[in-house]
Short mmCIF file of C-alpha atoms and ligand atoms in Angstrom, two decimals:
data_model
loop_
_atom_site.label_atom_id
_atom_site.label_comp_id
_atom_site.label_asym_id
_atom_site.label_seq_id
_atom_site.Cartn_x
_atom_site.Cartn_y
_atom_site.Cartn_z
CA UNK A 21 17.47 -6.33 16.70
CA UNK A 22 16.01 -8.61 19.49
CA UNK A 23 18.92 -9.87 21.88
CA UNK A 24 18.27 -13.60 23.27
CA UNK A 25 20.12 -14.26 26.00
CA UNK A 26 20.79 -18.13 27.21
CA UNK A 27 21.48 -19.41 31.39
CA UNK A 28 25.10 -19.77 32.18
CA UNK A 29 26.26 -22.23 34.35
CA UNK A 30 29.73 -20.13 34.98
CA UNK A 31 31.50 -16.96 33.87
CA UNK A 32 35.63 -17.64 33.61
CA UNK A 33 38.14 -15.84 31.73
CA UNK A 34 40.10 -12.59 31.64
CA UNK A 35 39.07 -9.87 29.53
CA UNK A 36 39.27 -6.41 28.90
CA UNK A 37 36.10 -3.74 28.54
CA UNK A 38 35.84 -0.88 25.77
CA UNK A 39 37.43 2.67 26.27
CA UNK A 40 36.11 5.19 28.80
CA UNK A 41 33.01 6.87 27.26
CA UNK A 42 33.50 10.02 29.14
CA UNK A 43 37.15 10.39 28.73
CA UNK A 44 37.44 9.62 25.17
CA UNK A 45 34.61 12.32 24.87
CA UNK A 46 37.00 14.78 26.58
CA UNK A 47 39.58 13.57 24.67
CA UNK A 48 38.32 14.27 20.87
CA UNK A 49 36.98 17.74 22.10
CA UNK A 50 40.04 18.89 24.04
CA UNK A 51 42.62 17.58 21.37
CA UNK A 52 40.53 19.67 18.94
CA UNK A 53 40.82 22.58 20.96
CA UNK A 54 44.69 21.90 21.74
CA UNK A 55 47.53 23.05 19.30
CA UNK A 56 49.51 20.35 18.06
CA UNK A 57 47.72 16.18 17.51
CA UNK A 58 46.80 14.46 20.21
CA UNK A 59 47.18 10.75 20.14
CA UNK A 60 44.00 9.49 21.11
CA UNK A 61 44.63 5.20 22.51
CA UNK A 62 41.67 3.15 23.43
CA UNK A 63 38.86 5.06 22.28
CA UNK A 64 35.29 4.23 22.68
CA UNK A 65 34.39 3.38 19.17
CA UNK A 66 30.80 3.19 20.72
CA UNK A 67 27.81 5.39 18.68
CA UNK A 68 27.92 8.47 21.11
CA UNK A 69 32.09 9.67 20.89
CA UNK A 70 31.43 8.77 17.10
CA UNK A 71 28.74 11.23 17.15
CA UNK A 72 31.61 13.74 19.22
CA UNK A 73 33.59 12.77 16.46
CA UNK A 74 31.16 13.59 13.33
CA UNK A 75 30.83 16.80 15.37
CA UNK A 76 34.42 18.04 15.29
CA UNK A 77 34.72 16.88 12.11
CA UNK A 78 32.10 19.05 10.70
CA UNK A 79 33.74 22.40 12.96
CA UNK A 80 36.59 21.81 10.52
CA UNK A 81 38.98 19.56 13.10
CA UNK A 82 40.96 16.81 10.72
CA UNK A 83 40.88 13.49 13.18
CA UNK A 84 42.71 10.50 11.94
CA UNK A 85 41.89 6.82 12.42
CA UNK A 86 38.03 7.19 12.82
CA UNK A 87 36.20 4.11 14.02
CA UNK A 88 39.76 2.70 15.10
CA UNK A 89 40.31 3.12 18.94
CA UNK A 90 43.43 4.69 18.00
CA UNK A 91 43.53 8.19 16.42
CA UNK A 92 44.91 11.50 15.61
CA UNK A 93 43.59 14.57 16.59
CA UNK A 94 44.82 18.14 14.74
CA UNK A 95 44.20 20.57 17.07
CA UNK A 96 43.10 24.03 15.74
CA UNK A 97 43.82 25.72 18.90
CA UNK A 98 40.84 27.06 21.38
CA UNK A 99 40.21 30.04 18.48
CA UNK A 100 40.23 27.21 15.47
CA UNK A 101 37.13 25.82 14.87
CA UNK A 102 35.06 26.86 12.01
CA UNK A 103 30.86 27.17 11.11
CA UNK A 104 29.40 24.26 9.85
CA UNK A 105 27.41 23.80 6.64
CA UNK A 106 24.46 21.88 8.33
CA UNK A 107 23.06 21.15 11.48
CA UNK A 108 25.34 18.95 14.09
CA UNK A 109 23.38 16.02 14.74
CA UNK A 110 24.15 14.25 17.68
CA UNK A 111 22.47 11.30 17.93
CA UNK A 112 21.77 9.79 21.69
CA UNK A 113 24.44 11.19 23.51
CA UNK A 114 23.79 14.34 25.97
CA UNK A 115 27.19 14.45 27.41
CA UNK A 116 28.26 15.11 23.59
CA UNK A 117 25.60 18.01 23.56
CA UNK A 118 26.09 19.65 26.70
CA UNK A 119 29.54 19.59 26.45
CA UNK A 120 29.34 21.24 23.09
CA UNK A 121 27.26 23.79 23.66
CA UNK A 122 29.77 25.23 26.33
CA UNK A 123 32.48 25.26 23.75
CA UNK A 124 29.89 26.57 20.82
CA UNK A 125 28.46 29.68 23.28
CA UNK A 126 32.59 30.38 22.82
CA UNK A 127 32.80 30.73 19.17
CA UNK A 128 31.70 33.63 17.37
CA UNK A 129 29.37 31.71 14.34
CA UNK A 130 25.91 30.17 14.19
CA UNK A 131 25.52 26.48 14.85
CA UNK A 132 22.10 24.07 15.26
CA UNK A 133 22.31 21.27 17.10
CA UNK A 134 20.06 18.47 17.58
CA UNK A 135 19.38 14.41 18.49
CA UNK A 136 17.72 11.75 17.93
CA UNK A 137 14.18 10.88 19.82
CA UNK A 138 15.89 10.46 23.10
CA UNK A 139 17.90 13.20 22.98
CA UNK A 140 15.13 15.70 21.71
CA UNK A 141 13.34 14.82 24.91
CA UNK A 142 16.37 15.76 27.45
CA UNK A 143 17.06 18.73 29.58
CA UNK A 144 19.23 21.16 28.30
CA UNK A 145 17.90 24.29 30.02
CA UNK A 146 20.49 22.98 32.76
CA UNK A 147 23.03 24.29 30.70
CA UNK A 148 21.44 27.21 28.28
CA UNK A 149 20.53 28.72 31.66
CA UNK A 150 23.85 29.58 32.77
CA UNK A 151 25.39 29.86 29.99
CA UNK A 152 22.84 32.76 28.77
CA UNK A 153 24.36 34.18 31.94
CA UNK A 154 27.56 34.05 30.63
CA UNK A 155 26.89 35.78 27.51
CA UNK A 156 25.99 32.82 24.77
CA UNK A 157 22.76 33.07 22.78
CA UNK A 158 20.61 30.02 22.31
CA UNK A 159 17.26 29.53 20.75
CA UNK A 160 14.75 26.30 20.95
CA UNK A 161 11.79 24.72 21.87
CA UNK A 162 10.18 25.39 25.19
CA UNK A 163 12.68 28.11 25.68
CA UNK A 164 15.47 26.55 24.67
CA UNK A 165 15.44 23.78 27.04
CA UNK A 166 14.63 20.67 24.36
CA UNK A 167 17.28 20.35 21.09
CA UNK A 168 16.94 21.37 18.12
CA UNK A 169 18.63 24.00 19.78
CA UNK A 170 20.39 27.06 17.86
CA UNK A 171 23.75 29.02 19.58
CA UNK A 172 25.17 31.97 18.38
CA UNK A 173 28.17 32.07 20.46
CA UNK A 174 30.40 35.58 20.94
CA UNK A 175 33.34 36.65 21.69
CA UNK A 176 32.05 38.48 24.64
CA UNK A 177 31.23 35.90 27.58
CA UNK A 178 32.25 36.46 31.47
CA UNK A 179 32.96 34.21 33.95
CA UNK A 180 30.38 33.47 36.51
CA UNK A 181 30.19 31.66 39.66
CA UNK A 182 27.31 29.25 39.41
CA UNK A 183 25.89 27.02 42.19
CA UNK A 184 24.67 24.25 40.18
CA UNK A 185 21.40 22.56 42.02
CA UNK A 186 22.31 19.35 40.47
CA UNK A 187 25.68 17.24 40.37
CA UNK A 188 25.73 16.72 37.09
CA UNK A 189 29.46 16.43 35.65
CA UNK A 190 27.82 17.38 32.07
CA UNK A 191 26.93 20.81 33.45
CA UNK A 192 30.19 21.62 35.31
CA UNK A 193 31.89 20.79 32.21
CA UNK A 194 29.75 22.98 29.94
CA UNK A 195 30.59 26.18 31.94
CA UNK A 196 33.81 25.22 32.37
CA UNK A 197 34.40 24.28 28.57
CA UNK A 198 32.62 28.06 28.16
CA UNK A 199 34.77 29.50 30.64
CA UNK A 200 38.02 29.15 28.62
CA UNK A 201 36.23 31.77 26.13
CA UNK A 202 35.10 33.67 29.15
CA UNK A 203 36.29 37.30 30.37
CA UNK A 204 38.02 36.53 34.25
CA UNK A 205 37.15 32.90 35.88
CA UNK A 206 34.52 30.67 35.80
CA UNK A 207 33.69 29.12 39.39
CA UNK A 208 31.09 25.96 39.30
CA UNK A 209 30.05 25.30 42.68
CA UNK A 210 28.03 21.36 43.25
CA UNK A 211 25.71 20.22 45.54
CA UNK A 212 27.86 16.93 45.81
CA UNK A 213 30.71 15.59 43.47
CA UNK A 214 30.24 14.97 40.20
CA UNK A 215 32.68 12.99 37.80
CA UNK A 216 35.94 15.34 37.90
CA UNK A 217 37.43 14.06 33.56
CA UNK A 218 37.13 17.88 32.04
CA UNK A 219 38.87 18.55 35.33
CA UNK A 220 42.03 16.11 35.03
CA UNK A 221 42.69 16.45 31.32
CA UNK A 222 42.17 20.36 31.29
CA UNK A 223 45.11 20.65 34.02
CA UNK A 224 46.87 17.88 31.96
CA UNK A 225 46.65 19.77 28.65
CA UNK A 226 47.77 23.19 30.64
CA UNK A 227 45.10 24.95 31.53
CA UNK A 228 44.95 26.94 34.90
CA UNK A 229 41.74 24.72 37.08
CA UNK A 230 41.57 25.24 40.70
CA UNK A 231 39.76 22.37 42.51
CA UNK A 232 38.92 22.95 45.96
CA UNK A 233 36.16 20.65 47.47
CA UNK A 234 32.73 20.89 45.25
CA UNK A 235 34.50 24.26 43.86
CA UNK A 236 36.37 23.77 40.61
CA UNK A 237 37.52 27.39 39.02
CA UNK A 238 38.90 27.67 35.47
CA UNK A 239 40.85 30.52 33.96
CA UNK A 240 40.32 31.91 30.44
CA UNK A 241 42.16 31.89 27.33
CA UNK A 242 44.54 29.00 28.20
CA UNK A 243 47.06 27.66 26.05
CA UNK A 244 46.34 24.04 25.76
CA UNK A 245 48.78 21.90 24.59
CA UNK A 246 48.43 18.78 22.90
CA UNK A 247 49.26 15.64 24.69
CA UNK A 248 48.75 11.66 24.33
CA UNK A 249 45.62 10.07 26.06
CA UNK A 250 45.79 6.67 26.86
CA UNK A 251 41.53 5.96 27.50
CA UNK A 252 40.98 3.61 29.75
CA UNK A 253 38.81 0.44 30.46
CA UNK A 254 35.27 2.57 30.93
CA UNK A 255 34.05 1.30 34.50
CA UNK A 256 30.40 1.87 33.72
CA UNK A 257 31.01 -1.38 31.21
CA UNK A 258 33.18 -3.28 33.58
CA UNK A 259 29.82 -2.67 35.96
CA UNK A 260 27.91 -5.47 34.01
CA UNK A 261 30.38 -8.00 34.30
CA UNK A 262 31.36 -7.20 37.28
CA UNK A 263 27.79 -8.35 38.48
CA UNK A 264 27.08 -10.88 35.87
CA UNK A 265 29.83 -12.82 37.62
CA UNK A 266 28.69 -11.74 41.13
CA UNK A 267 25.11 -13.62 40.32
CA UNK A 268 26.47 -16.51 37.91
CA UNK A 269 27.48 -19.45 39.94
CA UNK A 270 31.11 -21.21 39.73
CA UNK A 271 32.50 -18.04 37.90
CA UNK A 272 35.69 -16.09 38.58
CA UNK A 273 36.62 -13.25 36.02
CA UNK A 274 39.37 -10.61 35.53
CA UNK A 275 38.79 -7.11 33.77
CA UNK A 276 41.94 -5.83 33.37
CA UNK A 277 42.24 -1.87 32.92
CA UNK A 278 39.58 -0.33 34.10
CA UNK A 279 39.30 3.22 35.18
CA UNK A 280 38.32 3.70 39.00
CA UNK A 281 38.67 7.08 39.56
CA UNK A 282 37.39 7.97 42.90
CA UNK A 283 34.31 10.05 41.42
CA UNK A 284 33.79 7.20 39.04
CA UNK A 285 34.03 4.11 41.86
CA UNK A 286 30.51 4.46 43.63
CA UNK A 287 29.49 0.98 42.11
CA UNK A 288 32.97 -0.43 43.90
CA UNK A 289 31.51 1.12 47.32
CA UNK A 290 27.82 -0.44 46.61
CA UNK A 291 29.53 -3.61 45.87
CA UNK A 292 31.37 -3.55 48.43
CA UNK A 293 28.45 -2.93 51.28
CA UNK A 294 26.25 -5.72 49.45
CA UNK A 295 29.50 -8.05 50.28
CA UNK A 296 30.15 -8.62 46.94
CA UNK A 297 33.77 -10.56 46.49
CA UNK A 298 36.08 -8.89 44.30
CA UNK A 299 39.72 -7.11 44.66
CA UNK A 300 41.42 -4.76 42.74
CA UNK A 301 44.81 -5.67 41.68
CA UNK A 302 47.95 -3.71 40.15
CA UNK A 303 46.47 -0.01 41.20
CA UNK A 304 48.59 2.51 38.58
CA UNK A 305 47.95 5.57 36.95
CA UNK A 306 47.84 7.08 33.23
CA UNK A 307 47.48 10.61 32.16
CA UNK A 308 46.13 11.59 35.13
CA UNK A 309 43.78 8.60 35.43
CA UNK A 310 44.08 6.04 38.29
CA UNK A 311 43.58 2.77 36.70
CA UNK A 312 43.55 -1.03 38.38
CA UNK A 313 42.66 -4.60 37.02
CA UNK A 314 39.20 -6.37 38.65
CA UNK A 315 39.34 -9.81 39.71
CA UNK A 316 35.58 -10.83 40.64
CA UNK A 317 33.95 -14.41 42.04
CA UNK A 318 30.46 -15.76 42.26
CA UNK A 319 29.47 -13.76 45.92
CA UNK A 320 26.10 -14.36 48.40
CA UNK A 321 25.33 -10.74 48.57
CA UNK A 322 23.16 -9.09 50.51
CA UNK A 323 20.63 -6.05 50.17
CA UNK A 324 21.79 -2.44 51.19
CA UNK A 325 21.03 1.39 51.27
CA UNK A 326 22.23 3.37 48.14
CA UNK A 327 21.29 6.91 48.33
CA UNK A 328 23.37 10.65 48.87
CA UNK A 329 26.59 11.72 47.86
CA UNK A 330 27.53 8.12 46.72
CA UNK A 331 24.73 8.41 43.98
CA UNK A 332 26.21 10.65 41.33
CA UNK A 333 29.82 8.66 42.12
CA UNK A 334 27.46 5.05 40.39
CA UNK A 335 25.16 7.17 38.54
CA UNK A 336 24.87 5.02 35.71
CA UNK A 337 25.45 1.71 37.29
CA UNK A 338 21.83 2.00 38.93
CA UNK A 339 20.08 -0.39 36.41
CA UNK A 340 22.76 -3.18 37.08
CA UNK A 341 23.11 -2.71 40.71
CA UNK A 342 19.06 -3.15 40.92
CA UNK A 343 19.81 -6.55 39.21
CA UNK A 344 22.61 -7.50 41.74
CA UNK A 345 20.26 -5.91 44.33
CA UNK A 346 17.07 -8.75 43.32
CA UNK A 347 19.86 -11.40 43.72
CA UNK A 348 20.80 -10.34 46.69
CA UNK A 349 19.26 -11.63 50.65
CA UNK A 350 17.16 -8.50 52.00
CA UNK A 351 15.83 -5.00 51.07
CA UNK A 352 17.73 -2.82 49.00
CA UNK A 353 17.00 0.36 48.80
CA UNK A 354 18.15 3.26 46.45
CA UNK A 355 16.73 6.98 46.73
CA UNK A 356 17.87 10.54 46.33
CA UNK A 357 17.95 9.11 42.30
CA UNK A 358 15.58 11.25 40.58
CA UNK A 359 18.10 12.51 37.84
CA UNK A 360 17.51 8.85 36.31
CA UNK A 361 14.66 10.27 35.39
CA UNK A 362 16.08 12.53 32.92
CA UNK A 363 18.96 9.77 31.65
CA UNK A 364 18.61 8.43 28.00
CA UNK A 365 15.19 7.13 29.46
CA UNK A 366 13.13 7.29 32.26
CA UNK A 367 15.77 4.74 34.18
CA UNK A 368 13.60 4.10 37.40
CA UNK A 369 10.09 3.28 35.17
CA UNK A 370 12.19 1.44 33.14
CA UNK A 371 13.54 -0.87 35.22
CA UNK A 372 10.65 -0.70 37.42
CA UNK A 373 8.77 -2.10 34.18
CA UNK A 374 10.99 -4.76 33.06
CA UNK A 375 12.34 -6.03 36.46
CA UNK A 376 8.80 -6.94 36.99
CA UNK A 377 8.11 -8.42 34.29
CA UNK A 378 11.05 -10.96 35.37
CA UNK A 379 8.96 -12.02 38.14
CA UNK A 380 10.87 -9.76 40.23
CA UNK A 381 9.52 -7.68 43.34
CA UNK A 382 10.26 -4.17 42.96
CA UNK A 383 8.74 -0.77 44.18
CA UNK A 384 8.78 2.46 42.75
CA UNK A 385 9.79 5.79 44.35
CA UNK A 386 10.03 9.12 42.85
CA UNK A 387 14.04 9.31 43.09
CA UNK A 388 14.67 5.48 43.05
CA UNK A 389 12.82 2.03 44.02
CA UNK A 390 12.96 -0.72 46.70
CA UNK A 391 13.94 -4.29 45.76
CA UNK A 392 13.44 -6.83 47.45
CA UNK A 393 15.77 -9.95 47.32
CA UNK A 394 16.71 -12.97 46.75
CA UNK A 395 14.49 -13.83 44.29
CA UNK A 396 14.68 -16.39 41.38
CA UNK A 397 14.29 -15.16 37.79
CA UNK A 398 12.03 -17.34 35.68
CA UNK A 399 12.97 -15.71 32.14
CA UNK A 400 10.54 -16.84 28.88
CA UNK A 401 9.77 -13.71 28.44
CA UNK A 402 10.43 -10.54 26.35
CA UNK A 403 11.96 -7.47 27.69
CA UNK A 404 11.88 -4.03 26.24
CA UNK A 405 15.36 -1.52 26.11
CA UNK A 406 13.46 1.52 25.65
CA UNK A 407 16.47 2.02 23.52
CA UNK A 408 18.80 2.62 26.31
CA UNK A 409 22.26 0.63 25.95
CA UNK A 410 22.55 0.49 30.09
CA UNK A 411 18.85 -0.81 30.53
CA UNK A 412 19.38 -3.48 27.37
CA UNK A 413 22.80 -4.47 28.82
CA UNK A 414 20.99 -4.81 32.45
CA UNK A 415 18.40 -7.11 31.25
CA UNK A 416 21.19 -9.41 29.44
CA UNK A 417 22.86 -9.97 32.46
CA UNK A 418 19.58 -11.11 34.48
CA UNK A 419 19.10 -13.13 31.57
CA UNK A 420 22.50 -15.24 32.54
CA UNK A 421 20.47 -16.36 35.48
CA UNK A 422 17.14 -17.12 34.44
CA UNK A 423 15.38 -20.24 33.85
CA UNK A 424 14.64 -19.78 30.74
CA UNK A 425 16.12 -17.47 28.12
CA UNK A 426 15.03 -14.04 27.99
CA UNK A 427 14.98 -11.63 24.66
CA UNK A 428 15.33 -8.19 24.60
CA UNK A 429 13.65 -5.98 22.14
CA UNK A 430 15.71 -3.28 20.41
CA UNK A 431 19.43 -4.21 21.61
CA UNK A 432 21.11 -3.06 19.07
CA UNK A 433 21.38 0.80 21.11
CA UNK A 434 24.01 -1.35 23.54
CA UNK A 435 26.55 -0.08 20.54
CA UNK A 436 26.16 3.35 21.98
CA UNK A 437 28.70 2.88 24.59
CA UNK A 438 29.54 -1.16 24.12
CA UNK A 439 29.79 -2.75 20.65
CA UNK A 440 31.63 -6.20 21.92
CA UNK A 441 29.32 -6.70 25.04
CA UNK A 442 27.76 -10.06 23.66
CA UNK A 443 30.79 -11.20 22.11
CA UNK A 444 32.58 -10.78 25.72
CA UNK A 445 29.86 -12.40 27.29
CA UNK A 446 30.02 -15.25 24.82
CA UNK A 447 33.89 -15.55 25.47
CA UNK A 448 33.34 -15.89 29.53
C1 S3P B 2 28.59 12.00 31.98
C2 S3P B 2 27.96 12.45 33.08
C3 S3P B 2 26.77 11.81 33.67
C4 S3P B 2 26.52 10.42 33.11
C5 S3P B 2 26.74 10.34 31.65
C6 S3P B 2 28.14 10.78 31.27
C7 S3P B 2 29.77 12.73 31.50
O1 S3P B 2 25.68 12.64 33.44
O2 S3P B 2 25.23 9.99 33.44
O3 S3P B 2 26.54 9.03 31.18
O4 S3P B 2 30.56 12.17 30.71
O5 S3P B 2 29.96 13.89 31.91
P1 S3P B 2 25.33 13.83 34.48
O6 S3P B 2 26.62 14.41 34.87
O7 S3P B 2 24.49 14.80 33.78
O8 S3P B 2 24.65 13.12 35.61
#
């Protein structure tokens, strides 16, 4: 489906963004792995927890409510899971697949997992390398790095202490996930913080996690317990509004619920250094979660340096913040990014690419790009998503600003982690 997207003059309202993708991932896999159901409230009905879903589903876990962002999960308890009768396809979404295969080196049956296009193309030696170290069994293409992948997990793993060269929160929570089948601990050490979910909701579902700096050690064999999870508002959404009204003129918006835990809140730093006018309002907590409402107005930013520890905190806010970045007075620049390389496309290409095809001057580095602000959009054009619901969304909100309308090709992947974006946008 090609997305056209029309100038605004102003953005106004208050409105609330879809469910934490990462969280409600946790959620479905570690109310499966709980005894007891697990209310599930807010879920991400977006394509890639459906896919976490589909996946459960098919390793014998009954969830209720299913495309609803409300459901029931019966846990089968951290032994419970049973072989499927086909391969476990999940479709775009690596944190699904990562993830699983830390719980699936845990289980002692055959399973073959795979993805679609994108997915095929991504990593996953990051995680079948240490967990072959571990104990699990995994077979693939190009050494079992690239899916279809096949595990034959056992009931025979140990704990390892692994010092991860990337801060990737999918890989700390595959050995993790792996370590609660593991004989003795499991210690992941990082390079620099990751996201810290598997973290929160394993303590908050009983487990025995030790968090001490960039070390986080598990304990195996935990008894989890189910527990309700109240998702909520995914700040990686609330990112594109958050800008779109930053760059729209005459516009003041509230998003009300959104997560900002402190490993999550990098794009709240960035935006803060490029001066961009916002508060957050009515700080609380849930399940573990530190939660707060966003009020944002039209702001004159200005260009900045985002690079180091503060990139895997905004990880996938890059594409947006290089939009706020070309609307913005000066040079930004944003390095030390090269794991965008490996995200559901090549991110920095990308929006190298299609930035420039907006009339916008941008240059490429290996781990990131230079823009160079404030420049006017012209629009009348036709952008590409290289199926990738953050680059699609990205484009859409340039397109608020532009001259003329832009369209972008192949929007409909935007329902992998935000099925009402255009009908929010529509309602500002
Ligand atoms: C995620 C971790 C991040 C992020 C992805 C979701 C997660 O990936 O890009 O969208 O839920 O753990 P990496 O941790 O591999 O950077």
């Amino acid at each position: 489906m090609k997305l056209k997207i029309s100038p605004k003059d102003k953005l106004q309202g208050k409105i609330k963004v879809p469910g934490d993708k990462s969280i409600s991932h946790r959620a479905v896999m570690l109310g499966s792995l709980a005894e007891g159901k697990t209310e599930i409230e807010g879920f991400l009905t977006g394509e890639d927890c459906l896919s976490t879903v589909k996946a459960f589903q098919d390793l014998g876990v009954k969830i209720e409510g299913v495309g609803t962002e409300n459901m029931l999960v019966h846990g089968v308890g951290l032994h419970g899971l049973k072989e499927a009768d086909n391969v476990l396809d999940l479709g775009n979404s690596g944190t699904t697949t990562r993830l699983m295969l830390g719980i699936l080196s845990g289980q002692d049956f055959y399973t073959v997992v795979t993805g679609d296009d994108s997915l095929r193309t991504r990593p996953m030696d990051r995680v079948t390398v240490p967990l072959s170290k571990m104990g699990g069994s995994f077979y693939g293409r190009d050494g079992a790095n690239l899916l279809p992948i096949s595990v034959l997990g056992g009931s025979d793993l140990k704990g390892i202490t692994y010092n991860s060269p990337v801060a990737s929160a999918q890989v700390k929570s595959s050995l993790l996930l792996a370590g609660l089948y593991a004989e003795g601990e499991t210690e992941v050490i990082e390079p620099a913080k990751s996201r810290d979910h598997t973290e929160r909701m394993l303590e908050y579902f009983g487990a025995d996690i030790e968090v001490d700096g960039l070390k986080v050690k598990v304990e195996a064999n935990p008894k989890l317990t189910a527990k309700k999870i109240v998702v909520p508002g995914d700040i990686s959404s609330a990112a594109f509004l958050m800008v779109a009204a930053m760059i729209t003129e005459n516009s003041e918006i509230i998003i009300e619920n959104v997560g900002v835990n402190p490993t999550r809140d990098g794009v709240i730093e960035a935006l803060r250094k490029m001066n961009g006018n916002f508060e957050l309002l009515n700080k609380r907590e849930v399940n573990g979660e530190p939660i707060a409402d966003i009020k944002v107005k039209n702001s004159q930013l200005k260009g900045t340096i985002i690079d180091g520890d503060l990139i895997p905190l905004l990880i996938d806010e890059i594409p947006i913040l290089a939009v706020a970045a070309s609307q913005a007075d000066g040079k930004t620049i944003i390095k030390d990014a090269k794991e965008l390389r490996v995200k559901e496309t090549d991110r920095i290409d990308a929006m190298v690419k299609e930035l420039t095809r907006l009339g916008i001057e941008v240059q490429e580095r290996e781990d990131g790009m230079e823009i160079i602000g404030k420049q006017e959009i012209k629009g009348g054009v036709v952008c590409q998503s290289y199926h990738d619901h953050r680059i699609a969304m990205s484009l859409a909100v340039a397109g608020l600003i532009s001259e003329d309308d832009i369209e972008i090709e192949n929007s409909d992947c935007i329902n992998i982690s935000f099925p009402n974006f255009k009908k929010i946008l529509d309602r500002l």
